[in-house]
Amino acid sequence: MSSIPTETVTPGKASLFYDPKIRGYVYQIALLAVVAFLIWSAASNAIENLRAQKIASGFGFWHNAAGFDVNQKLIPFSASGGSTYGEAFLVGLLNTLLVAALGIVLATIIGFVVGVARLSNNWIVAKLAMIYVEVIRNIPLLLQLFFWYNAVLKPLPDARNSIALPGSIYLNNRGIILPSPQFAPGFEAVAIAFLIGVVAAIAFFIWARGQQAKTGRQYHNGWVALLLIVGLPLAVFFAVGHPLSFDYPQQGRFNLTGGMQIFPEFVALLIGLSTYTGGFIAEVVRAGILAVSKGQSEAAHALGLRSGPTLKLVVIPQAMRVIIPPLTSQYLNLTKNSSLAVAIGYPDLVQVFTGTVLNQTGQAVEVVAITMAVYLTISLVTSFFMNMYNKRMALVER
Amino acid sequence: MTDATLENAPYAYVRKETLQQEPAPLSVAGPWAWIRTNLFSSPLNTILTLLCLYLVVDAVPGLIRFYFLDAVWTGEHRDACLADKVGRPVGACWAYIADRFQYFIYGSYPVSERWRVNIVFAMFALGVIWLLWNQAPLKKIGVFFFFVILPASAFILLLGGARAEGFLRFLILLSFALAVLYLVLSFVPSLARFWIGEGQLTVEQEMPAWQRFYRPKRLILIAVVVFGLLAVLADRVGLPRVDTGLWGGMMVTFLISAVGIVFSLPLGVLLALGRRSRLPAIQLLSVIFIEFVRGVPLITVLFMANTMLPLFVPQEYSPDRLLRPLIGVALFAAAYMAEVVRGGLQAIPKGQYEGAMSLGLGYWQMMRLIILPQALRIVIPGIVNTFIGLFKDTTLVTIVGIFDFLRTIEATLVDPTWATPTTRTTGYAFAAIFYFLCCWGMSRYSVAVEKRLAAGQKR
């Protein structure tokens, strides 16, 4: 179907039949005609089939009441409260974003630790890291999710015999029960202080960098940042008088009451995604570090830099240039892989929307199109920023 | 100071002869030194080593005890694997795997027809070895076998029934017609002038008649032989129809991955060429397809294939339930394959393109004879890696209700015949070993190819 033009350069005048320009137009028009025909026939068939099956089309279902409940939700949602399919979509989307965001953080930590461990001069650490990477990367994610969910979390004891961990944390087959924080009025001040701290820390970094470029003097950036980001909110926290208490779960006769429940589906998905993607990130990190030639660190040592500054000023900046593009694609993979949630029943976008809503409304075209549009938007936005970053970071060559 | 001056030195305390080399001190050679430098070189390393040793000592004996020492290897049903029935702690229940092994391979494919699956397995193995083994002869015929003969025969053998036999009859007719055509052409070369270039024709005319146009003849011959054998089989033994609903197990896993590779590779090459085309419409369509597919999760593509594909075609042509995910997987893999192939195309120096054009080759001749052979060779590791991803992703068809290998494991886990506390762990371990061996083997292969290719680059 995708006919490709001749790239031959025809000298002088030739017959129209051999003119590459005209051939090119003919090929393109033919291809466009085929694609247009395919789309037209698919659309007309779809309309006819939908009419035959008496399925409505259009996005009218968005405001219809959804007759189902979701266990994990970040916004209020209930069948009895008359929540709509549109709200179900939001619930699913937020759950996807939640597990993806936490997964990215955990996977990055695992990946960097394991990736550095693989290059360690400690034989046993390097070998263990290698075994981890090989095993994790060569087993399908779905099987790993089944393992975490069905073989690790489900066989935990029931609520009556919960395993108690230090800090009033309970573990049972309904998930993890944590003390839930109760925010008293006045806590907003702490949050605002935290934001101010972050902004101030960034401002200080910029100022310190300018000072260093001008005078060569270095400041204790890390300590200042710690003071601003952690110290300031803490000070405000005590100043307004502990606006935070915890609701501890109580072990009752049959059940646990109070506290905050983290569902086993979420835990299994989070563990599975972050360990799996962590294995891939480890390889990315290893490749990035190996990509910095040894001469770079040797030259830094020759200039008199100790190993700490060498790592910070010479090796890591160059390694990051190699690491970041594949790292971003791993983040995207993790986000896309979070759709496997449907297999273990975590209510993510695919499970709630492409699963339940599609089954209830039968409007496959609209539902699948919306779901794909969400993932596509995430991917395209990320690659847009990625390209911008690459342009900034690309080596400027002569 | 050089030796010469030492020899001539007038001082009695200057040594005249060279000393024997002493053995390296124990602190830098031997096992003890190895342990010191590799395990205990610094306080941090010592702590890490002890931590890792503790981890290994803690985990490994338990795993060995569970999966080997305490494991049950033979038995008829669940009683063999229940601790209170056996009277000892019970580890992995391998008896369950042994009992269900056939099911894991063939799914519910009728027992009397399983030889057909075996033939397809054998042909698949033959094709894979033919293509992947570097020294294998007649690579071009191998490609034809893997990408044309194998899919057709697999379809006929696995499905069977009237439709497959009709298809077989058509294939045999086609190959015979081509055979006759080429025979005539070989003996009457002037007829071939229509589609063989003048220059090539003069070369071919020099040869004896039976050698002219001899490449297509071999392809036709192998087609006639294979399809003829199939026809004999269908005639003597009969190939009753086996519905795709009965297919399952490793057979389906291999089927999906094979279909994925057989269709995604050619499609991916076309898409990669399209993406590098100078014609804006073709380039745009290729880019849209590739970026769209790579931007969405496979599971949504499968949902789309499962729910939307039947809507897009007239009711009477509604695709089979197994065919839908196959189409989805093939299209999905094609987009990834296209990016891998594009990498190869970009790595070919411009001089190769210009050289080909200066010889007067057209676009397709240039691609077929000069560019693609080089480009595909350097991206073999990339293709294998994409294929490993595809192989792991076949498990996702479980979600749209296809009985692949992982689904057969899950299905046996709810079966009360083998419901024991350790069945699940055993089943998952078996599945993990299966996938690990397949994927790890492939990645070893791709590393080996990479090394071989790198050796060619060394000077």
Short mmCIF file of C-alpha atoms in Angstrom, two decimals, chain A residues 1-9 20-21 23-25 27-28 31-32 35 41-43 45-47 49-50 52-53 55 120-125 128 134-143 146-147 150-151 276 280 333 335-337 339-340 342-343 350 354-355 358 362 364-366 368-369 371-373 375-376 379-380 383, chain B residues 34 37-39 41 44-46 48-49 52-53 55-56 270-271 273-274 276-282 285-286 291-301 303-304 307-308 310-315 336 353 357 360-364 366-367 388 391-393 395-396 398-399 406 410 424-425 428 431-432 435-436 439-440 443-444:
data_model
loop_
_atom_site.label_atom_id
_atom_site.label_comp_id
_atom_site.label_asym_id
_atom_site.label_seq_id
_atom_site.Cartn_x
_atom_site.Cartn_y
_atom_site.Cartn_z
CA MET A 1 0.00 0.00 0.00
CA SER A 2 2.60 2.51 0.95
CA SER A 3 4.17 2.97 -2.41
CA ILE A 4 7.43 4.83 -2.37
CA PRO A 5 8.68 7.11 -5.11
CA THR A 6 11.67 6.67 -7.30
CA GLU A 7 14.44 8.90 -6.15
CA THR A 8 16.16 8.62 -9.51
CA VAL A 9 17.28 11.89 -10.93
CA PRO A 20 9.72 11.29 -10.75
CA LYS A 21 7.68 14.30 -9.74
CA ARG A 23 5.13 9.55 -10.32
CA GLY A 24 5.38 10.90 -6.79
CA TYR A 25 2.04 12.68 -7.12
CA TYR A 27 1.71 7.37 -5.73
CA GLN A 28 0.60 9.80 -3.06
CA LEU A 31 -2.23 6.00 -1.22
CA LEU A 32 -4.50 8.76 0.03
CA VAL A 35 -6.65 5.27 3.07
CA SER A 41 -15.85 1.87 4.46
CA ALA A 42 -14.98 1.35 8.14
CA ALA A 43 -17.13 4.31 9.12
CA ASN A 45 -19.88 -0.29 8.27
CA ALA A 46 -19.64 0.94 11.83
CA ILE A 47 -22.71 3.12 11.45
CA ASN A 49 -23.50 -2.26 12.59
CA LEU A 50 -24.23 0.13 15.44
CA ALA A 52 -28.29 -2.98 13.77
CA GLN A 53 -27.17 -3.54 17.37
CA ILE A 55 -26.15 1.14 20.18
CA SER A 120 30.26 -1.74 41.77
CA ASN A 121 33.74 -3.14 42.35
CA ASN A 122 32.14 -5.33 44.99
CA TRP A 123 31.79 -8.69 43.25
CA ILE A 124 28.78 -10.01 45.12
CA VAL A 125 26.85 -6.73 44.86
CA LEU A 128 23.27 -9.82 42.64
CA GLU A 134 18.24 -10.42 34.07
CA VAL A 135 15.40 -12.09 35.96
CA ILE A 136 13.13 -9.04 36.09
CA ARG A 137 13.61 -8.08 32.45
CA ASN A 138 13.05 -11.55 31.04
CA ILE A 139 9.74 -12.33 32.73
CA PRO A 140 6.52 -10.75 31.45
CA LEU A 141 5.17 -7.94 33.58
CA LEU A 142 1.72 -9.53 33.66
CA LEU A 143 3.12 -12.69 35.26
CA PHE A 146 -0.13 -12.01 39.04
CA PHE A 147 2.68 -13.15 41.32
CA ASN A 150 -2.24 -13.61 43.78
CA ALA A 151 0.77 -15.29 45.35
CA TYR A 276 9.97 -4.17 36.51
CA PHE A 280 15.16 -1.47 32.72
CA ASN A 333 6.52 2.68 29.28
CA THR A 335 2.69 4.84 32.43
CA LYS A 336 1.48 2.73 29.52
CA ASN A 337 2.15 -0.50 31.41
CA SER A 339 -2.90 -0.24 32.04
CA LEU A 340 -2.16 -3.87 32.99
CA VAL A 342 -7.07 -4.28 34.48
CA ALA A 343 -5.72 -7.82 34.95
CA VAL A 350 -8.50 1.17 31.35
CA THR A 354 -12.48 0.77 28.79
CA GLY A 355 -13.68 -2.05 31.01
CA LEU A 358 -17.56 0.19 27.80
CA GLY A 362 -21.44 -0.61 24.56
CA ALA A 364 -16.73 0.94 21.96
CA VAL A 365 -15.62 3.54 19.43
CA GLU A 366 -16.01 6.55 21.68
CA VAL A 368 -11.58 3.37 23.20
CA ALA A 369 -10.91 6.62 21.32
CA THR A 371 -8.74 6.20 26.35
CA MET A 372 -6.22 6.20 23.52
CA ALA A 373 -6.36 9.99 23.32
CA TYR A 375 -2.33 8.02 26.63
CA LEU A 376 -1.42 9.68 23.35
CA SER A 379 3.17 10.56 25.28
CA LEU A 380 3.15 13.52 22.93
CA SER A 383 8.17 13.81 23.89
CA TRP B 34 40.79 -11.39 45.31
CA THR B 37 39.84 -6.33 46.65
CA ASN B 38 36.48 -7.56 45.40
CA LEU B 39 34.54 -7.98 48.62
CA SER B 41 38.00 -3.20 49.94
CA LEU B 44 31.17 0.37 53.05
CA ASN B 45 31.96 -2.59 50.80
CA THR B 46 32.36 -4.84 53.81
CA LEU B 48 27.41 -4.37 51.65
CA THR B 49 29.07 -7.75 51.23
CA CYS B 52 24.30 -9.47 50.46
CA LEU B 53 25.72 -12.66 51.97
CA LEU B 55 20.41 -12.11 51.85
CA VAL B 56 21.74 -15.04 49.85
CA LEU B 270 7.54 -0.48 4.57
CA LEU B 271 6.66 1.97 7.35
CA LEU B 273 10.80 3.45 4.21
CA GLY B 274 7.62 5.52 4.24
CA ARG B 276 12.07 8.39 5.26
CA SER B 277 10.25 8.99 2.00
CA ARG B 278 10.46 12.39 0.30
CA LEU B 279 6.77 12.36 -0.55
CA PRO B 280 4.96 14.36 2.15
CA ALA B 281 1.69 12.41 2.12
CA ILE B 282 3.42 9.05 2.51
CA LEU B 285 0.77 8.84 7.09
CA SER B 286 3.70 6.69 8.22
CA GLU B 291 3.66 7.66 16.62
CA PHE B 292 0.03 6.85 17.30
CA VAL B 293 0.67 3.17 17.93
CA ARG B 294 3.79 3.81 19.99
CA GLY B 295 1.93 6.33 22.11
CA VAL B 296 -0.81 4.02 23.33
CA PRO B 297 -0.56 0.88 25.50
CA LEU B 298 -0.90 -2.50 23.79
CA ILE B 299 -3.89 -3.30 25.94
CA THR B 300 -5.92 -0.47 24.40
CA VAL B 301 -4.92 -1.68 20.93
CA PHE B 303 -9.41 -3.69 23.26
CA MET B 304 -9.77 -1.79 20.02
CA THR B 307 -14.45 -4.41 20.20
CA MET B 308 -14.02 -2.08 17.25
CA PRO B 310 -16.05 -6.28 14.28
CA LEU B 311 -17.80 -2.92 13.87
CA PHE B 312 -15.60 -1.82 11.00
CA VAL B 313 -16.35 -4.73 8.70
CA PRO B 314 -19.69 -6.02 7.42
CA GLN B 315 -21.35 -8.35 9.91
CA TYR B 336 8.12 -0.62 16.91
CA TYR B 353 22.53 5.55 -1.65
CA MET B 357 21.70 5.76 -7.79
CA GLY B 360 21.14 3.67 -12.43
CA LEU B 361 19.18 1.56 -9.97
CA GLY B 362 15.60 2.56 -9.36
CA TYR B 363 14.26 3.16 -5.84
CA TRP B 364 13.09 -0.39 -5.20
CA MET B 366 18.38 0.24 -4.68
CA MET B 367 16.52 -0.66 -1.50
CA ILE B 388 11.59 -10.27 23.05
CA PHE B 391 7.02 -12.28 23.15
CA LYS B 392 6.48 -10.95 26.67
CA ASP B 393 3.57 -8.82 25.50
CA THR B 395 0.67 -12.50 27.69
CA LEU B 396 -1.65 -9.49 27.40
CA THR B 398 -5.07 -13.12 28.38
CA ILE B 399 -7.00 -9.95 29.20
CA LEU B 406 -0.24 -17.81 30.99
CA GLU B 410 -4.37 -19.43 35.56
CA ARG B 424 -0.07 -21.39 42.55
CA THR B 425 3.56 -20.80 43.41
CA TYR B 428 3.93 -19.27 38.42
CA ALA B 431 5.60 -19.99 33.74
CA ALA B 432 8.48 -17.78 34.86
CA TYR B 435 9.37 -17.15 29.68
CA PHE B 436 12.79 -16.59 31.19
CA CYS B 439 13.62 -14.42 26.44
CA TRP B 440 17.05 -14.99 27.93
CA SER B 443 18.84 -11.95 24.32
CA ARG B 444 21.97 -14.15 24.40
#
